[in-house]
PDB file of C-alpha atoms in Angstrom:
ATOM      1  CA  GLN A   1     109.540 122.947  99.915  1.00  0.00           C
ATOM      2  CA  VAL A   2     108.977 120.998  96.727  1.00  0.00           C
ATOM      3  CA  GLN A   3     105.375 120.811  95.585  1.00  0.00           C
ATOM      4  CA  LEU A   4     104.194 118.710  92.681  1.00  0.00           C
ATOM      5  CA  VAL A   5     100.503 119.086  91.975  1.00  0.00           C
ATOM      6  CA  ALA A   6      99.094 116.756  89.359  1.00  0.00           C
ATOM      7  CA  SER A   7      95.762 117.421  87.701  1.00  0.00           C
ATOM      8  CA  GLY A   8      93.684 116.258  84.765  1.00  0.00           C
ATOM      9  CA  GLY A   9      92.519 112.916  86.059  1.00  0.00           C
ATOM     10  CA  GLY A  10      88.955 111.724  85.820  1.00  0.00           C
ATOM     11  CA  VAL A  11      86.685 109.061  84.417  1.00  0.00           C
ATOM     12  CA  VAL A  12      87.178 108.199  80.750  1.00  0.00           C
ATOM     13  CA  GLU A  13      85.912 105.467  78.459  1.00  0.00           C
ATOM     14  CA  PRO A  14      88.252 102.832  77.046  1.00  0.00           C
ATOM     15  CA  GLY A  15      89.924 103.984  73.862  1.00  0.00           C
ATOM     16  CA  ARG A  16      89.706 107.663  74.742  1.00  0.00           C
ATOM     17  CA  SER A  17      92.476 110.117  75.600  1.00  0.00           C
ATOM     18  CA  LEU A  18      93.439 112.213  78.593  1.00  0.00           C
ATOM     19  CA  ARG A  19      96.151 114.736  79.382  1.00  0.00           C
ATOM     20  CA  LEU A  20      97.676 114.991  82.834  1.00  0.00           C
ATOM     21  CA  SER A  21      99.572 118.060  84.009  1.00  0.00           C
ATOM     22  CA  CYS A  22     101.879 118.538  86.966  1.00  0.00           C
ATOM     23  CA  ALA A  23     102.647 122.011  88.265  1.00  0.00           C
ATOM     24  CA  ALA A  24     105.990 122.130  90.050  1.00  0.00           C
ATOM     25  CA  SER A  25     107.102 124.699  92.612  1.00  0.00           C
ATOM     26  CA  GLY A  26     109.791 125.032  95.246  1.00  0.00           C
ATOM     27  CA  LEU A  27     112.500 123.668  92.960  1.00  0.00           C
ATOM     28  CA  THR A  28     114.540 124.749  89.954  1.00  0.00           C
ATOM     29  CA  PHE A  29     112.437 122.688  87.610  1.00  0.00           C
ATOM     30  CA  ASN A  30     114.783 122.696  84.634  1.00  0.00           C
ATOM     31  CA  TYR A  31     117.552 121.126  86.732  1.00  0.00           C
ATOM     32  CA  TYR A  32     115.772 117.816  87.235  1.00  0.00           C
ATOM     33  CA  SER A  33     114.616 114.829  85.290  1.00  0.00           C
ATOM     34  CA  MET A  34     111.011 114.000  86.086  1.00  0.00           C
ATOM     35  CA  ASP A  35     108.929 110.850  86.023  1.00  0.00           C
ATOM     36  CA  TRP A  36     105.371 109.649  86.137  1.00  0.00           C
ATOM     37  CA  VAL A  37     104.641 106.718  88.432  1.00  0.00           C
ATOM     38  CA  ARG A  38     101.206 105.134  88.757  1.00  0.00           C
ATOM     39  CA  GLN A  39      99.573 102.928  91.325  1.00  0.00           C
ATOM     40  CA  ALA A  40      96.512 100.857  90.594  1.00  0.00           C
ATOM     41  CA  PRO A  41      94.058 100.319  93.470  1.00  0.00           C
ATOM     42  CA  GLY A  42      95.505  97.846  95.948  1.00  0.00           C
ATOM     43  CA  LYS A  43      98.702  97.395  93.947  1.00  0.00           C
ATOM     44  CA  GLY A  44     102.281  98.598  94.208  1.00  0.00           C
ATOM     45  CA  PRO A  45     103.793 101.515  92.321  1.00  0.00           C
ATOM     46  CA  GLU A  46     104.516 101.076  88.607  1.00  0.00           C
ATOM     47  CA  TRP A  47     106.933 103.358  86.818  1.00  0.00           C
ATOM     48  CA  VAL A  48     105.425 104.892  83.673  1.00  0.00           C
ATOM     49  CA  ALA A  49     107.893 107.279  82.032  1.00  0.00           C
ATOM     50  CA  VAL A  50     110.926 109.534  82.513  1.00  0.00           C
ATOM     51  CA  ILE A  51     111.991 112.736  80.793  1.00  0.00           C
ATOM     52  CA  SER A  52     115.408 114.355  81.062  1.00  0.00           C
ATOM     53  CA  TYR A  53     115.854 117.854  82.476  1.00  0.00           C
ATOM     54  CA  ASP A  54     115.944 119.356  78.975  1.00  0.00           C
ATOM     55  CA  GLY A  55     113.254 117.153  77.457  1.00  0.00           C
ATOM     56  CA  LYS A  56     115.621 115.528  75.000  1.00  0.00           C
ATOM     57  CA  TYR A  57     115.538 111.997  76.408  1.00  0.00           C
ATOM     58  CA  LYS A  58     112.385 110.042  77.169  1.00  0.00           C
ATOM     59  CA  SER A  59     111.733 106.466  78.111  1.00  0.00           C
ATOM     60  CA  TYR A  60     108.526 104.536  78.723  1.00  0.00           C
ATOM     61  CA  ALA A  61     107.350 101.384  80.405  1.00  0.00           C
ATOM     62  CA  ASP A  62     106.497  98.644  77.928  1.00  0.00           C
ATOM     63  CA  SER A  63     102.884  98.738  79.147  1.00  0.00           C
ATOM     64  CA  VAL A  64     102.394 102.304  77.868  1.00  0.00           C
ATOM     65  CA  LYS A  65     104.925 102.642  75.070  1.00  0.00           C
ATOM     66  CA  GLY A  66     103.310 103.912  71.885  1.00  0.00           C
ATOM     67  CA  ARG A  67     100.220 105.129  73.741  1.00  0.00           C
ATOM     68  CA  TYR A  68     101.618 107.632  76.247  1.00  0.00           C
ATOM     69  CA  THR A  69     103.816 110.688  75.673  1.00  0.00           C
ATOM     70  CA  ILE A  70     105.710 112.505  78.395  1.00  0.00           C
ATOM     71  CA  SER A  71     106.700 116.135  77.850  1.00  0.00           C
ATOM     72  CA  ARG A  72     107.618 119.242  79.786  1.00  0.00           C
ATOM     73  CA  ASP A  73     107.524 123.003  79.498  1.00  0.00           C
ATOM     74  CA  ASN A  74     110.374 124.389  81.566  1.00  0.00           C
ATOM     75  CA  SER A  75     109.139 127.946  81.031  1.00  0.00           C
ATOM     76  CA  LYS A  76     105.954 126.993  82.853  1.00  0.00           C
ATOM     77  CA  ASN A  77     107.480 124.569  85.396  1.00  0.00           C
ATOM     78  CA  THR A  78     105.025 121.972  84.172  1.00  0.00           C
ATOM     79  CA  LEU A  79     105.240 118.274  83.352  1.00  0.00           C
ATOM     80  CA  TYR A  80     102.705 116.551  81.102  1.00  0.00           C
ATOM     81  CA  LEU A  81     101.511 113.062  80.289  1.00  0.00           C
ATOM     82  CA  ASP A  82      99.394 112.542  77.190  1.00  0.00           C
ATOM     83  CA  MET A  83      97.555 109.253  77.388  1.00  0.00           C
ATOM     84  CA  ASN A  84      95.903 107.750  74.314  1.00  0.00           C
ATOM     85  CA  SER A  85      94.031 104.515  73.625  1.00  0.00           C
ATOM     86  CA  LEU A  86      93.308 104.147  77.314  1.00  0.00           C
ATOM     87  CA  ARG A  87      92.554 100.693  78.674  1.00  0.00           C
ATOM     88  CA  THR A  88      90.802  99.579  81.834  1.00  0.00           C
ATOM     89  CA  GLU A  89      94.151  98.403  83.180  1.00  0.00           C
ATOM     90  CA  ASP A  90      95.414 102.010  83.039  1.00  0.00           C
ATOM     91  CA  THR A  91      93.153 102.842  85.968  1.00  0.00           C
ATOM     92  CA  ALA A  92      95.408 104.172  88.714  1.00  0.00           C
ATOM     93  CA  VAL A  93      96.547 107.145  90.732  1.00  0.00           C
ATOM     94  CA  TYR A  94      99.178 108.902  88.649  1.00  0.00           C
ATOM     95  CA  TYR A  95     102.014 110.566  90.543  1.00  0.00           C
ATOM     96  CA  CYS A  96     104.361 113.204  89.236  1.00  0.00           C
ATOM     97  CA  VAL A  97     107.766 112.648  90.877  1.00  0.00           C
ATOM     98  CA  ARG A  98     111.135 114.335  90.960  1.00  0.00           C
ATOM     99  CA  ASP A  99     114.016 112.113  89.961  1.00  0.00           C
ATOM    100  CA  LEU A 100     117.080 112.735  92.087  1.00  0.00           C
ATOM    101  CA  GLY A 101     120.562 111.347  91.887  1.00  0.00           C
ATOM    102  CA  GLN A 102     122.571 110.028  88.999  1.00  0.00           C
ATOM    103  CA  TRP A 103     120.829 109.966  85.619  1.00  0.00           C
ATOM    104  CA  LEU A 104     118.884 106.716  85.130  1.00  0.00           C
ATOM    105  CA  MET A 105     120.031 105.461  88.512  1.00  0.00           C
ATOM    106  CA  GLY A 106     118.186 107.876  90.713  1.00  0.00           C
ATOM    107  CA  TYR A 107     115.377 107.753  93.194  1.00  0.00           C
ATOM    108  CA  PHE A 108     112.041 109.488  93.509  1.00  0.00           C
ATOM    109  CA  ASP A 109     112.401 111.924  96.350  1.00  0.00           C
ATOM    110  CA  SER A 110     109.319 114.104  95.948  1.00  0.00           C
ATOM    111  CA  TRP A 111     105.852 112.822  95.188  1.00  0.00           C
ATOM    112  CA  GLY A 112     102.782 114.912  94.647  1.00  0.00           C
ATOM    113  CA  PRO A 113      99.376 113.791  95.943  1.00  0.00           C
ATOM    114  CA  GLY A 114      98.589 112.212  92.563  1.00  0.00           C
ATOM    115  CA  THR A 115      95.577 112.347  90.304  1.00  0.00           C
ATOM    116  CA  LEU A 116      93.149 109.464  89.824  1.00  0.00           C
ATOM    117  CA  VAL A 117      92.466 108.168  86.330  1.00  0.00           C
ATOM    118  CA  THR A 118      89.578 105.748  85.987  1.00  0.00           C
ATOM    119  CA  VAL A 119      89.067 104.014  82.662  1.00  0.00           C
ATOM    120  CA  SER A 120      85.611 102.529  82.531  1.00  0.00           C
ATOM    121  CA  ALA A 121      82.737 102.112  80.152  1.00  0.00           C
TER     122      ALA A 121
ATOM    123  CA  SER B   1     112.468  92.532  81.775  1.00  0.00           C
ATOM    124  CA  TYR B   2     114.120  92.915  85.138  1.00  0.00           C
ATOM    125  CA  VAL B   3     112.252  91.500  88.125  1.00  0.00           C
ATOM    126  CA  LEU B   4     112.588  92.399  91.792  1.00  0.00           C
ATOM    127  CA  THR B   5     111.275  89.853  94.285  1.00  0.00           C
ATOM    128  CA  GLN B   6     110.152  90.770  97.798  1.00  0.00           C
ATOM    129  CA  PRO B   7     108.415  88.685 100.474  1.00  0.00           C
ATOM    130  CA  PRO B   8     104.724  89.636 100.601  1.00  0.00           C
ATOM    131  CA  SER B   9     104.697  90.184 104.327  1.00  0.00           C
ATOM    132  CA  VAL B  10     106.740  90.271 107.495  1.00  0.00           C
ATOM    133  CA  SER B  11     105.588  90.556 111.092  1.00  0.00           C
ATOM    134  CA  VAL B  12     107.649  91.803 113.989  1.00  0.00           C
ATOM    135  CA  ALA B  13     107.150  92.776 117.619  1.00  0.00           C
ATOM    136  CA  PRO B  14     107.823  96.320 118.815  1.00  0.00           C
ATOM    137  CA  GLY B  15     111.421  96.914 119.781  1.00  0.00           C
ATOM    138  CA  LYS B  16     112.727  94.080 117.634  1.00  0.00           C
ATOM    139  CA  THR B  17     114.664  94.205 114.382  1.00  0.00           C
ATOM    140  CA  THR B  18     113.440  93.046 110.995  1.00  0.00           C
ATOM    141  CA  SER B  19     114.901  92.770 107.519  1.00  0.00           C
ATOM    142  CA  ILE B  20     113.103  92.947 104.185  1.00  0.00           C
ATOM    143  CA  SER B  21     114.806  91.398 101.194  1.00  0.00           C
ATOM    144  CA  CYS B  22     114.725  92.438  97.565  1.00  0.00           C
ATOM    145  CA  GLY B  23     116.077  89.881  95.140  1.00  0.00           C
ATOM    146  CA  GLY B  24     117.179  90.471  91.571  1.00  0.00           C
ATOM    147  CA  SER B  25     119.740  89.294  89.079  1.00  0.00           C
ATOM    148  CA  ASN B  26     123.087  90.833  89.983  1.00  0.00           C
ATOM    149  CA  ILE B  27     121.277  93.496  91.976  1.00  0.00           C
ATOM    150  CA  GLY B  28     124.539  94.204  93.755  1.00  0.00           C
ATOM    151  CA  SER B  29     125.678  96.077  90.644  1.00  0.00           C
ATOM    152  CA  LYS B  30     122.711  98.442  90.816  1.00  0.00           C
ATOM    153  CA  SER B  31     121.701 101.279  93.098  1.00  0.00           C
ATOM    154  CA  VAL B  32     118.743 100.196  95.196  1.00  0.00           C
ATOM    155  CA  HIS B  33     116.208 102.575  96.680  1.00  0.00           C
ATOM    156  CA  TRP B  34     113.570 101.804  99.297  1.00  0.00           C
ATOM    157  CA  TYR B  35     110.189 103.442  99.837  1.00  0.00           C
ATOM    158  CA  GLN B  36     107.734 103.340 102.711  1.00  0.00           C
ATOM    159  CA  GLN B  37     104.048 103.761 101.953  1.00  0.00           C
ATOM    160  CA  LYS B  38     101.331 104.147 104.549  1.00  0.00           C
ATOM    161  CA  PRO B  39      97.631 103.809 103.697  1.00  0.00           C
ATOM    162  CA  GLY B  40      96.256 106.727 101.728  1.00  0.00           C
ATOM    163  CA  GLN B  41      99.659 108.370 101.338  1.00  0.00           C
ATOM    164  CA  ALA B  42     102.245 108.626  98.589  1.00  0.00           C
ATOM    165  CA  PRO B  43     105.444 106.595  98.965  1.00  0.00           C
ATOM    166  CA  VAL B  44     108.352 108.156 100.829  1.00  0.00           C
ATOM    167  CA  VAL B  45     111.974 107.246 100.188  1.00  0.00           C
ATOM    168  CA  VAL B  46     113.640 105.860 103.315  1.00  0.00           C
ATOM    169  CA  ILE B  47     116.903 104.560 101.795  1.00  0.00           C
ATOM    170  CA  TYR B  48     118.596 105.581  98.548  1.00  0.00           C
ATOM    171  CA  ASN B  49     121.732 104.377  96.804  1.00  0.00           C
ATOM    172  CA  ASP B  50     121.716 101.099  98.746  1.00  0.00           C
ATOM    173  CA  SER B  51     122.382 102.555 102.172  1.00  0.00           C
ATOM    174  CA  ASP B  52     121.991 106.340 102.311  1.00  0.00           C
ATOM    175  CA  ARG B  53     119.299 107.871 104.460  1.00  0.00           C
ATOM    176  CA  PRO B  54     117.438 111.063 103.470  1.00  0.00           C
ATOM    177  CA  SER B  55     117.294 113.766 106.080  1.00  0.00           C
ATOM    178  CA  GLY B  56     114.473 113.141 108.502  1.00  0.00           C
ATOM    179  CA  ILE B  57     114.612 109.360 108.236  1.00  0.00           C
ATOM    180  CA  PRO B  58     115.594 107.751 111.558  1.00  0.00           C
ATOM    181  CA  GLU B  59     118.903 105.956 111.912  1.00  0.00           C
ATOM    182  CA  ARG B  60     116.878 102.848 112.702  1.00  0.00           C
ATOM    183  CA  PHE B  61     116.509 102.431 108.933  1.00  0.00           C
ATOM    184  CA  SER B  62     119.511 100.980 107.129  1.00  0.00           C
ATOM    185  CA  GLY B  63     120.224  99.233 103.852  1.00  0.00           C
ATOM    186  CA  SER B  64     122.716  96.935 102.205  1.00  0.00           C
ATOM    187  CA  ASN B  65     123.170  95.432  98.776  1.00  0.00           C
ATOM    188  CA  SER B  66     125.348  92.611  97.514  1.00  0.00           C
ATOM    189  CA  GLY B  67     125.172  89.820  95.001  1.00  0.00           C
ATOM    190  CA  ILE B  68     121.570  88.955  94.249  1.00  0.00           C
ATOM    191  CA  THR B  69     119.932  90.490  97.325  1.00  0.00           C
ATOM    192  CA  ALA B  70     119.404  93.955  98.718  1.00  0.00           C
ATOM    193  CA  THR B  71     118.148  94.305 102.266  1.00  0.00           C
ATOM    194  CA  LEU B  72     116.285  96.955 104.209  1.00  0.00           C
ATOM    195  CA  THR B  73     116.759  96.607 107.945  1.00  0.00           C
ATOM    196  CA  ILE B  74     114.617  98.369 110.505  1.00  0.00           C
ATOM    197  CA  SER B  75     115.749  98.189 114.111  1.00  0.00           C
ATOM    198  CA  ARG B  76     113.868  99.041 117.306  1.00  0.00           C
ATOM    199  CA  ILE B  77     110.582  98.644 115.491  1.00  0.00           C
ATOM    200  CA  GLU B  78     107.813 101.101 116.365  1.00  0.00           C
ATOM    201  CA  ALA B  79     104.100 100.959 115.685  1.00  0.00           C
ATOM    202  CA  GLY B  80     104.523 103.811 113.204  1.00  0.00           C
ATOM    203  CA  ASP B  81     106.751 101.651 111.014  1.00  0.00           C
ATOM    204  CA  GLU B  82     103.765  99.568 109.969  1.00  0.00           C
ATOM    205  CA  ALA B  83     103.515 100.151 106.221  1.00  0.00           C
ATOM    206  CA  ASP B  84     104.227  98.719 102.782  1.00  0.00           C
ATOM    207  CA  TYR B  85     107.845  98.791 101.674  1.00  0.00           C
ATOM    208  CA  TYR B  86     109.030  98.761  98.068  1.00  0.00           C
ATOM    209  CA  CYS B  87     112.476  98.430  96.567  1.00  0.00           C
ATOM    210  CA  GLN B  88     113.317 100.093  93.261  1.00  0.00           C
ATOM    211  CA  VAL B  89     116.157 100.028  90.745  1.00  0.00           C
ATOM    212  CA  TRP B  90     116.835 101.130  87.180  1.00  0.00           C
ATOM    213  CA  ASP B  91     117.351  98.521  84.495  1.00  0.00           C
ATOM    214  CA  SER B  92     119.337  99.602  81.455  1.00  0.00           C
ATOM    215  CA  SER B  93     119.683  96.211  79.807  1.00  0.00           C
ATOM    216  CA  GLY B  94     117.314  97.046  76.940  1.00  0.00           C
ATOM    217  CA  ASP B  95     117.407  99.816  74.396  1.00  0.00           C
ATOM    218  CA  HIS B  96     115.967 102.230  76.933  1.00  0.00           C
ATOM    219  CA  ALA B  97     116.241 102.437  80.684  1.00  0.00           C
ATOM    220  CA  HIS B  98     113.295 101.472  82.822  1.00  0.00           C
ATOM    221  CA  ALA B  99     112.671 101.946  86.515  1.00  0.00           C
ATOM    222  CA  VAL B 100     111.454  98.814  88.272  1.00  0.00           C
ATOM    223  CA  PHE B 101     109.669  98.395  91.586  1.00  0.00           C
ATOM    224  CA  GLY B 102     109.490  95.276  93.664  1.00  0.00           C
ATOM    225  CA  GLY B 103     106.090  93.838  94.476  1.00  0.00           C
ATOM    226  CA  GLY B 104     106.181  95.225  97.990  1.00  0.00           C
ATOM    227  CA  THR B 105     106.340  93.867 101.524  1.00  0.00           C
ATOM    228  CA  ARG B 106     103.692  94.614 104.121  1.00  0.00           C
ATOM    229  CA  LEU B 107     105.258  95.128 107.526  1.00  0.00           C
ATOM    230  CA  THR B 108     102.944  94.340 110.402  1.00  0.00           C
ATOM    231  CA  VAL B 109     103.871  95.375 113.938  1.00  0.00           C
ATOM    232  CA  LEU B 110     102.473  92.824 116.354  1.00  0.00           C
TER     233      LEU B 110
END
């Protein structure tokens, strides 16, 4: 059974930084591309970033490009999201998700419980 | 940027059939995925690649995609189907690919 456990969320002031981690188990981690998807309170999901299975390709939503960095350590089965220059509108539950199917056409088949990031003064 | 348009809400009586649309430019050329989200839970994929069903998803859930509209159809509606539904595609029209979600449709079972 695939488990994706995100951690690192919390309350942070605008302009500050935060690093999210996602520990993956129950899957051959280095086989899969992985994504971060966030959901603001009362809103729908918003895709944040994708990283290829080997870490060589990354893409970001326009809303976070230049501020967020996605990375992975396949030796530790862990996905990361470094978030800088945080804004109040970044407040959301951040989900680590497995990306299944054809590259850049796939769907998100496994979602962890998510970690809440609150950006507030 | 690519936009997916869904109706905000649909209401349906138990036992009936309902369809939820997802509109987008030439969406028929893309693979569309559908997610169900119940309160306090993470989304769950119910249809992938336009019309495929993951294991464990009832046959009552089906999907289609053509032209400018993709459709999720749920037949023999049950109270447990009450949830928010989101469509999702990948857009590769820019220099980098982006995943896009529709705004969501709240399904209410009367």
